Amino acid sequence: MGYGLCAGIAASIERGGDARAIVIVGDGGFQMTLNELGAATQQGGTAIQHGCRLLLLVIDNGLLGRVEHGFKNAKGCEITGCDWVALARAYGADGTHVARDSEIEAALDAGLSAKGVFVLAARCDPALRAEMAKTSDGIMPPWLEPPGNHVESG
């Protein structure tokens, strides 16, 4: 939680050129790092400053969903957000809101054709929940696998 925007910025910078990074983040996670959009300089923050091509889909359910749905009897998970598109524009990015399914395709087209940072803010029912992934569900990439041979160094 709170990692998506920074990871997207790093991916955009690393890939460079016309490559676009796409990030899907909840409103709570986005609030943890939204300062990376701007405020670093007059020209903008990390994402704007480095000319990132970033499509940021903010799923706005007004809830810390990972906490609310992941822990029994969690308290204090309701959060207040803002107009995410207005925030993006204040930092020099662009964006659009999605309130209905019929708006999704046009919003994605706009985001994918944008030259810089684009925030697509989608309102979501807080009762909807995604299944939580567990680290045990993942497949370990070969470079993280423990080595097959043990070498004594002493």
PDB file of C-alpha atoms in Angstrom:
ATOM      1  CA  MET A   1       0.000   0.000   0.000  1.00  0.00           C
ATOM      2  CA  GLY A   2       1.476   3.323  -1.037  1.00  0.00           C
ATOM      3  CA  TYR A   3       3.988   1.746  -3.420  1.00  0.00           C
ATOM      4  CA  GLY A   4       2.168   1.976  -6.764  1.00  0.00           C
ATOM      5  CA  LEU A   5       2.827   5.589  -7.764  1.00  0.00           C
ATOM      6  CA  CYS A   6       6.533   5.421  -6.917  1.00  0.00           C
ATOM      7  CA  ALA A   7       6.907   2.090  -8.738  1.00  0.00           C
ATOM      8  CA  GLY A   8       5.169   3.557 -11.791  1.00  0.00           C
ATOM      9  CA  ILE A   9       7.458   6.586 -11.778  1.00  0.00           C
ATOM     10  CA  ALA A  10      10.516   4.330 -11.562  1.00  0.00           C
ATOM     11  CA  ALA A  11       9.206   2.118 -14.389  1.00  0.00           C
ATOM     12  CA  SER A  12       8.513   5.121 -16.615  1.00  0.00           C
ATOM     13  CA  ILE A  13      11.955   6.610 -15.994  1.00  0.00           C
ATOM     14  CA  GLU A  14      13.682   3.257 -16.535  1.00  0.00           C
ATOM     15  CA  ARG A  15      11.813   2.480 -19.762  1.00  0.00           C
ATOM     16  CA  GLY A  16      12.148   6.054 -21.050  1.00  0.00           C
ATOM     17  CA  GLY A  17      11.067   7.420 -24.406  1.00  0.00           C
ATOM     18  CA  ASP A  18       7.453   6.901 -25.342  1.00  0.00           C
ATOM     19  CA  ALA A  19       6.997   3.936 -22.989  1.00  0.00           C
ATOM     20  CA  ARG A  20       4.042   4.315 -20.653  1.00  0.00           C
ATOM     21  CA  ALA A  21       3.738   2.868 -17.164  1.00  0.00           C
ATOM     22  CA  ILE A  22       0.244   1.984 -15.978  1.00  0.00           C
ATOM     23  CA  VAL A  23      -0.514   1.976 -12.258  1.00  0.00           C
ATOM     24  CA  ILE A  24      -3.694   0.865 -10.517  1.00  0.00           C
ATOM     25  CA  VAL A  25      -3.862   2.233  -6.993  1.00  0.00           C
ATOM     26  CA  GLY A  26      -6.483   2.750  -4.319  1.00  0.00           C
ATOM     27  CA  ASP A  27      -7.306   6.190  -3.002  1.00  0.00           C
ATOM     28  CA  GLY A  28      -5.655   5.410   0.348  1.00  0.00           C
ATOM     29  CA  GLY A  29      -2.436   4.151  -1.223  1.00  0.00           C
ATOM     30  CA  PHE A  30      -2.353   7.118  -3.583  1.00  0.00           C
ATOM     31  CA  GLN A  31      -2.657   9.543  -0.671  1.00  0.00           C
ATOM     32  CA  MET A  32       0.467   8.039   0.886  1.00  0.00           C
ATOM     33  CA  THR A  33       2.696   9.205  -1.986  1.00  0.00           C
ATOM     34  CA  LEU A  34       0.719  11.736  -4.041  1.00  0.00           C
ATOM     35  CA  ASN A  35       3.381  14.324  -3.227  1.00  0.00           C
ATOM     36  CA  GLU A  36       5.484  12.576  -5.885  1.00  0.00           C
ATOM     37  CA  LEU A  37       3.257  14.215  -8.508  1.00  0.00           C
ATOM     38  CA  GLY A  38       4.425  17.656  -7.524  1.00  0.00           C
ATOM     39  CA  ALA A  39       5.651  20.165  -4.983  1.00  0.00           C
ATOM     40  CA  ALA A  40       9.339  19.371  -5.446  1.00  0.00           C
ATOM     41  CA  THR A  41       9.985  22.393  -7.651  1.00  0.00           C
ATOM     42  CA  GLN A  42       8.041  25.060  -9.501  1.00  0.00           C
ATOM     43  CA  GLN A  43       8.133  22.777 -12.539  1.00  0.00           C
ATOM     44  CA  GLY A  44       6.438  19.940 -10.645  1.00  0.00           C
ATOM     45  CA  GLY A  45       7.350  16.928  -8.576  1.00  0.00           C
ATOM     46  CA  THR A  46       9.070  13.702  -9.403  1.00  0.00           C
ATOM     47  CA  ALA A  47       6.630  12.446 -12.036  1.00  0.00           C
ATOM     48  CA  ILE A  48       6.270  15.779 -13.834  1.00  0.00           C
ATOM     49  CA  GLN A  49       9.901  16.791 -13.341  1.00  0.00           C
ATOM     50  CA  HIS A  50      11.198  13.643 -15.018  1.00  0.00           C
ATOM     51  CA  GLY A  51       8.722  13.744 -17.913  1.00  0.00           C
ATOM     52  CA  CYS A  52       7.093  10.465 -16.948  1.00  0.00           C
ATOM     53  CA  ARG A  53       4.465   8.911 -19.184  1.00  0.00           C
ATOM     54  CA  LEU A  54       2.200   7.525 -16.524  1.00  0.00           C
ATOM     55  CA  LEU A  55      -1.418   6.413 -16.553  1.00  0.00           C
ATOM     56  CA  LEU A  56      -2.583   6.330 -12.946  1.00  0.00           C
ATOM     57  CA  LEU A  57      -5.944   4.666 -12.282  1.00  0.00           C
ATOM     58  CA  VAL A  58      -7.154   5.757  -8.854  1.00  0.00           C
ATOM     59  CA  ILE A  59      -9.855   3.458  -7.491  1.00  0.00           C
ATOM     60  CA  ASP A  60     -11.757   5.771  -5.151  1.00  0.00           C
ATOM     61  CA  ASN A  61     -13.884   3.893  -2.633  1.00  0.00           C
ATOM     62  CA  GLY A  62     -13.332   6.195   0.352  1.00  0.00           C
ATOM     63  CA  LEU A  63     -11.900   3.280   2.283  1.00  0.00           C
ATOM     64  CA  LEU A  64      -8.613   1.699   3.264  1.00  0.00           C
ATOM     65  CA  GLY A  65      -9.917  -1.463   1.612  1.00  0.00           C
ATOM     66  CA  ARG A  66      -6.885  -3.663   2.215  1.00  0.00           C
ATOM     67  CA  VAL A  67      -7.195  -3.000   5.949  1.00  0.00           C
ATOM     68  CA  GLU A  68     -11.019  -3.032   6.123  1.00  0.00           C
ATOM     69  CA  HIS A  69     -11.393  -6.287   4.220  1.00  0.00           C
ATOM     70  CA  GLY A  70      -8.141  -7.919   5.311  1.00  0.00           C
ATOM     71  CA  PHE A  71      -8.399  -7.667   9.090  1.00  0.00           C
ATOM     72  CA  LYS A  72     -11.241  -8.741  11.345  1.00  0.00           C
ATOM     73  CA  ASN A  73     -12.990  -5.842  13.135  1.00  0.00           C
ATOM     74  CA  ALA A  74     -10.694  -3.168  11.664  1.00  0.00           C
ATOM     75  CA  LYS A  75     -11.630   0.348  12.774  1.00  0.00           C
ATOM     76  CA  GLY A  76     -11.029   3.789  11.269  1.00  0.00           C
ATOM     77  CA  CYS A  77     -10.772   2.629   7.660  1.00  0.00           C
ATOM     78  CA  GLU A  78     -13.047   5.280   6.126  1.00  0.00           C
ATOM     79  CA  ILE A  79     -11.015   8.033   4.464  1.00  0.00           C
ATOM     80  CA  THR A  80     -11.754  11.329   2.815  1.00  0.00           C
ATOM     81  CA  GLY A  81     -10.223  11.985  -0.558  1.00  0.00           C
ATOM     82  CA  CYS A  82     -10.424  14.912  -2.896  1.00  0.00           C
ATOM     83  CA  ASP A  83     -11.004  15.648  -6.564  1.00  0.00           C
ATOM     84  CA  TRP A  84      -8.088  13.561  -7.871  1.00  0.00           C
ATOM     85  CA  VAL A  85      -8.277  15.088 -11.351  1.00  0.00           C
ATOM     86  CA  ALA A  86      -8.169  18.650  -9.986  1.00  0.00           C
ATOM     87  CA  LEU A  87      -5.172  17.631  -7.867  1.00  0.00           C
ATOM     88  CA  ALA A  88      -3.403  16.180 -10.922  1.00  0.00           C
ATOM     89  CA  ARG A  89      -4.063  19.362 -12.893  1.00  0.00           C
ATOM     90  CA  ALA A  90      -2.750  21.498 -10.033  1.00  0.00           C
ATOM     91  CA  TYR A  91       0.550  19.637 -10.423  1.00  0.00           C
ATOM     92  CA  GLY A  92       0.632  20.018 -14.214  1.00  0.00           C
ATOM     93  CA  ALA A  93      -0.795  16.621 -15.143  1.00  0.00           C
ATOM     94  CA  ASP A  94      -4.158  15.828 -16.731  1.00  0.00           C
ATOM     95  CA  GLY A  95      -6.987  13.445 -16.000  1.00  0.00           C
ATOM     96  CA  THR A  96     -10.637  12.528 -16.087  1.00  0.00           C
ATOM     97  CA  HIS A  97     -13.329  11.068 -13.855  1.00  0.00           C
ATOM     98  CA  VAL A  98     -15.232   7.828 -14.449  1.00  0.00           C
ATOM     99  CA  ALA A  99     -18.583   7.384 -12.746  1.00  0.00           C
ATOM    100  CA  ARG A 100     -20.245   4.839 -15.073  1.00  0.00           C
ATOM    101  CA  ASP A 101     -19.144   1.753 -16.961  1.00  0.00           C
ATOM    102  CA  SER A 102     -20.024   3.484 -20.249  1.00  0.00           C
ATOM    103  CA  GLU A 103     -17.274   6.080 -19.600  1.00  0.00           C
ATOM    104  CA  ILE A 104     -14.394   3.643 -19.106  1.00  0.00           C
ATOM    105  CA  GLU A 105     -13.353   3.070 -22.722  1.00  0.00           C
ATOM    106  CA  ALA A 106     -13.144   6.778 -23.627  1.00  0.00           C
ATOM    107  CA  ALA A 107     -11.305   7.540 -20.374  1.00  0.00           C
ATOM    108  CA  LEU A 108      -8.728   4.794 -21.023  1.00  0.00           C
ATOM    109  CA  ASP A 109      -8.241   6.029 -24.599  1.00  0.00           C
ATOM    110  CA  ALA A 110      -7.611   9.555 -23.296  1.00  0.00           C
ATOM    111  CA  GLY A 111      -5.182   8.276 -20.666  1.00  0.00           C
ATOM    112  CA  LEU A 112      -3.276   6.068 -23.089  1.00  0.00           C
ATOM    113  CA  SER A 113      -2.888   8.866 -25.626  1.00  0.00           C
ATOM    114  CA  ALA A 114      -1.813  11.504 -23.067  1.00  0.00           C
ATOM    115  CA  LYS A 115       1.794  12.681 -23.369  1.00  0.00           C
ATOM    116  CA  GLY A 116       2.609  12.934 -19.663  1.00  0.00           C
ATOM    117  CA  VAL A 117       0.989  11.996 -16.376  1.00  0.00           C
ATOM    118  CA  PHE A 118      -2.744  11.221 -16.593  1.00  0.00           C
ATOM    119  CA  VAL A 119      -4.984  10.425 -13.612  1.00  0.00           C
ATOM    120  CA  LEU A 120      -8.117   8.409 -14.267  1.00  0.00           C
ATOM    121  CA  ALA A 121     -10.250   8.641 -11.120  1.00  0.00           C
ATOM    122  CA  ALA A 122     -12.869   5.900 -10.877  1.00  0.00           C
ATOM    123  CA  ARG A 123     -15.465   5.914  -8.117  1.00  0.00           C
ATOM    124  CA  CYS A 124     -16.018   2.432  -6.692  1.00  0.00           C
ATOM    125  CA  ASP A 125     -18.515   0.916  -4.259  1.00  0.00           C
ATOM    126  CA  PRO A 126     -16.696   0.413  -0.913  1.00  0.00           C
ATOM    127  CA  ALA A 127     -18.530  -2.889  -0.400  1.00  0.00           C
ATOM    128  CA  LEU A 128     -16.710  -4.418  -3.388  1.00  0.00           C
ATOM    129  CA  ARG A 129     -13.563  -6.225  -2.430  1.00  0.00           C
ATOM    130  CA  ALA A 130     -10.751  -7.860  -4.273  1.00  0.00           C
ATOM    131  CA  GLU A 131      -9.312 -11.090  -2.986  1.00  0.00           C
ATOM    132  CA  MET A 132      -6.095 -10.406  -1.147  1.00  0.00           C
ATOM    133  CA  ALA A 133      -3.002 -11.927  -2.683  1.00  0.00           C
ATOM    134  CA  LYS A 134      -0.637 -13.804  -0.401  1.00  0.00           C
ATOM    135  CA  THR A 135       3.088 -14.002  -0.939  1.00  0.00           C
ATOM    136  CA  SER A 136       2.689 -17.790  -1.025  1.00  0.00           C
ATOM    137  CA  ASP A 137       0.501 -17.370  -4.137  1.00  0.00           C
ATOM    138  CA  GLY A 138       3.389 -15.917  -6.108  1.00  0.00           C
ATOM    139  CA  ILE A 139       5.931 -17.696  -8.209  1.00  0.00           C
ATOM    140  CA  MET A 140       9.485 -17.013  -7.134  1.00  0.00           C
ATOM    141  CA  PRO A 141      11.562 -15.653 -10.016  1.00  0.00           C
ATOM    142  CA  PRO A 142      14.712 -17.696 -10.655  1.00  0.00           C
ATOM    143  CA  TRP A 143      17.004 -14.889  -9.543  1.00  0.00           C
ATOM    144  CA  LEU A 144      15.402 -14.955  -6.077  1.00  0.00           C
ATOM    145  CA  GLU A 145      15.516 -18.739  -5.691  1.00  0.00           C
ATOM    146  CA  PRO A 146      18.030 -19.954  -3.120  1.00  0.00           C
ATOM    147  CA  PRO A 147      21.169 -21.304  -4.760  1.00  0.00           C
ATOM    148  CA  GLY A 148      21.280 -25.054  -5.259  1.00  0.00           C
ATOM    149  CA  ASN A 149      24.841 -25.401  -4.027  1.00  0.00           C
ATOM    150  CA  HIS A 150      26.073 -24.260  -0.645  1.00  0.00           C
ATOM    151  CA  VAL A 151      29.646 -22.959  -0.559  1.00  0.00           C
ATOM    152  CA  GLU A 152      31.540 -22.842   2.715  1.00  0.00           C
ATOM    153  CA  SER A 153      33.579 -19.654   2.973  1.00  0.00           C
ATOM    154  CA  GLY A 154      35.430 -20.452   6.188  1.00  0.00           C
TER     155      GLY A 154
END
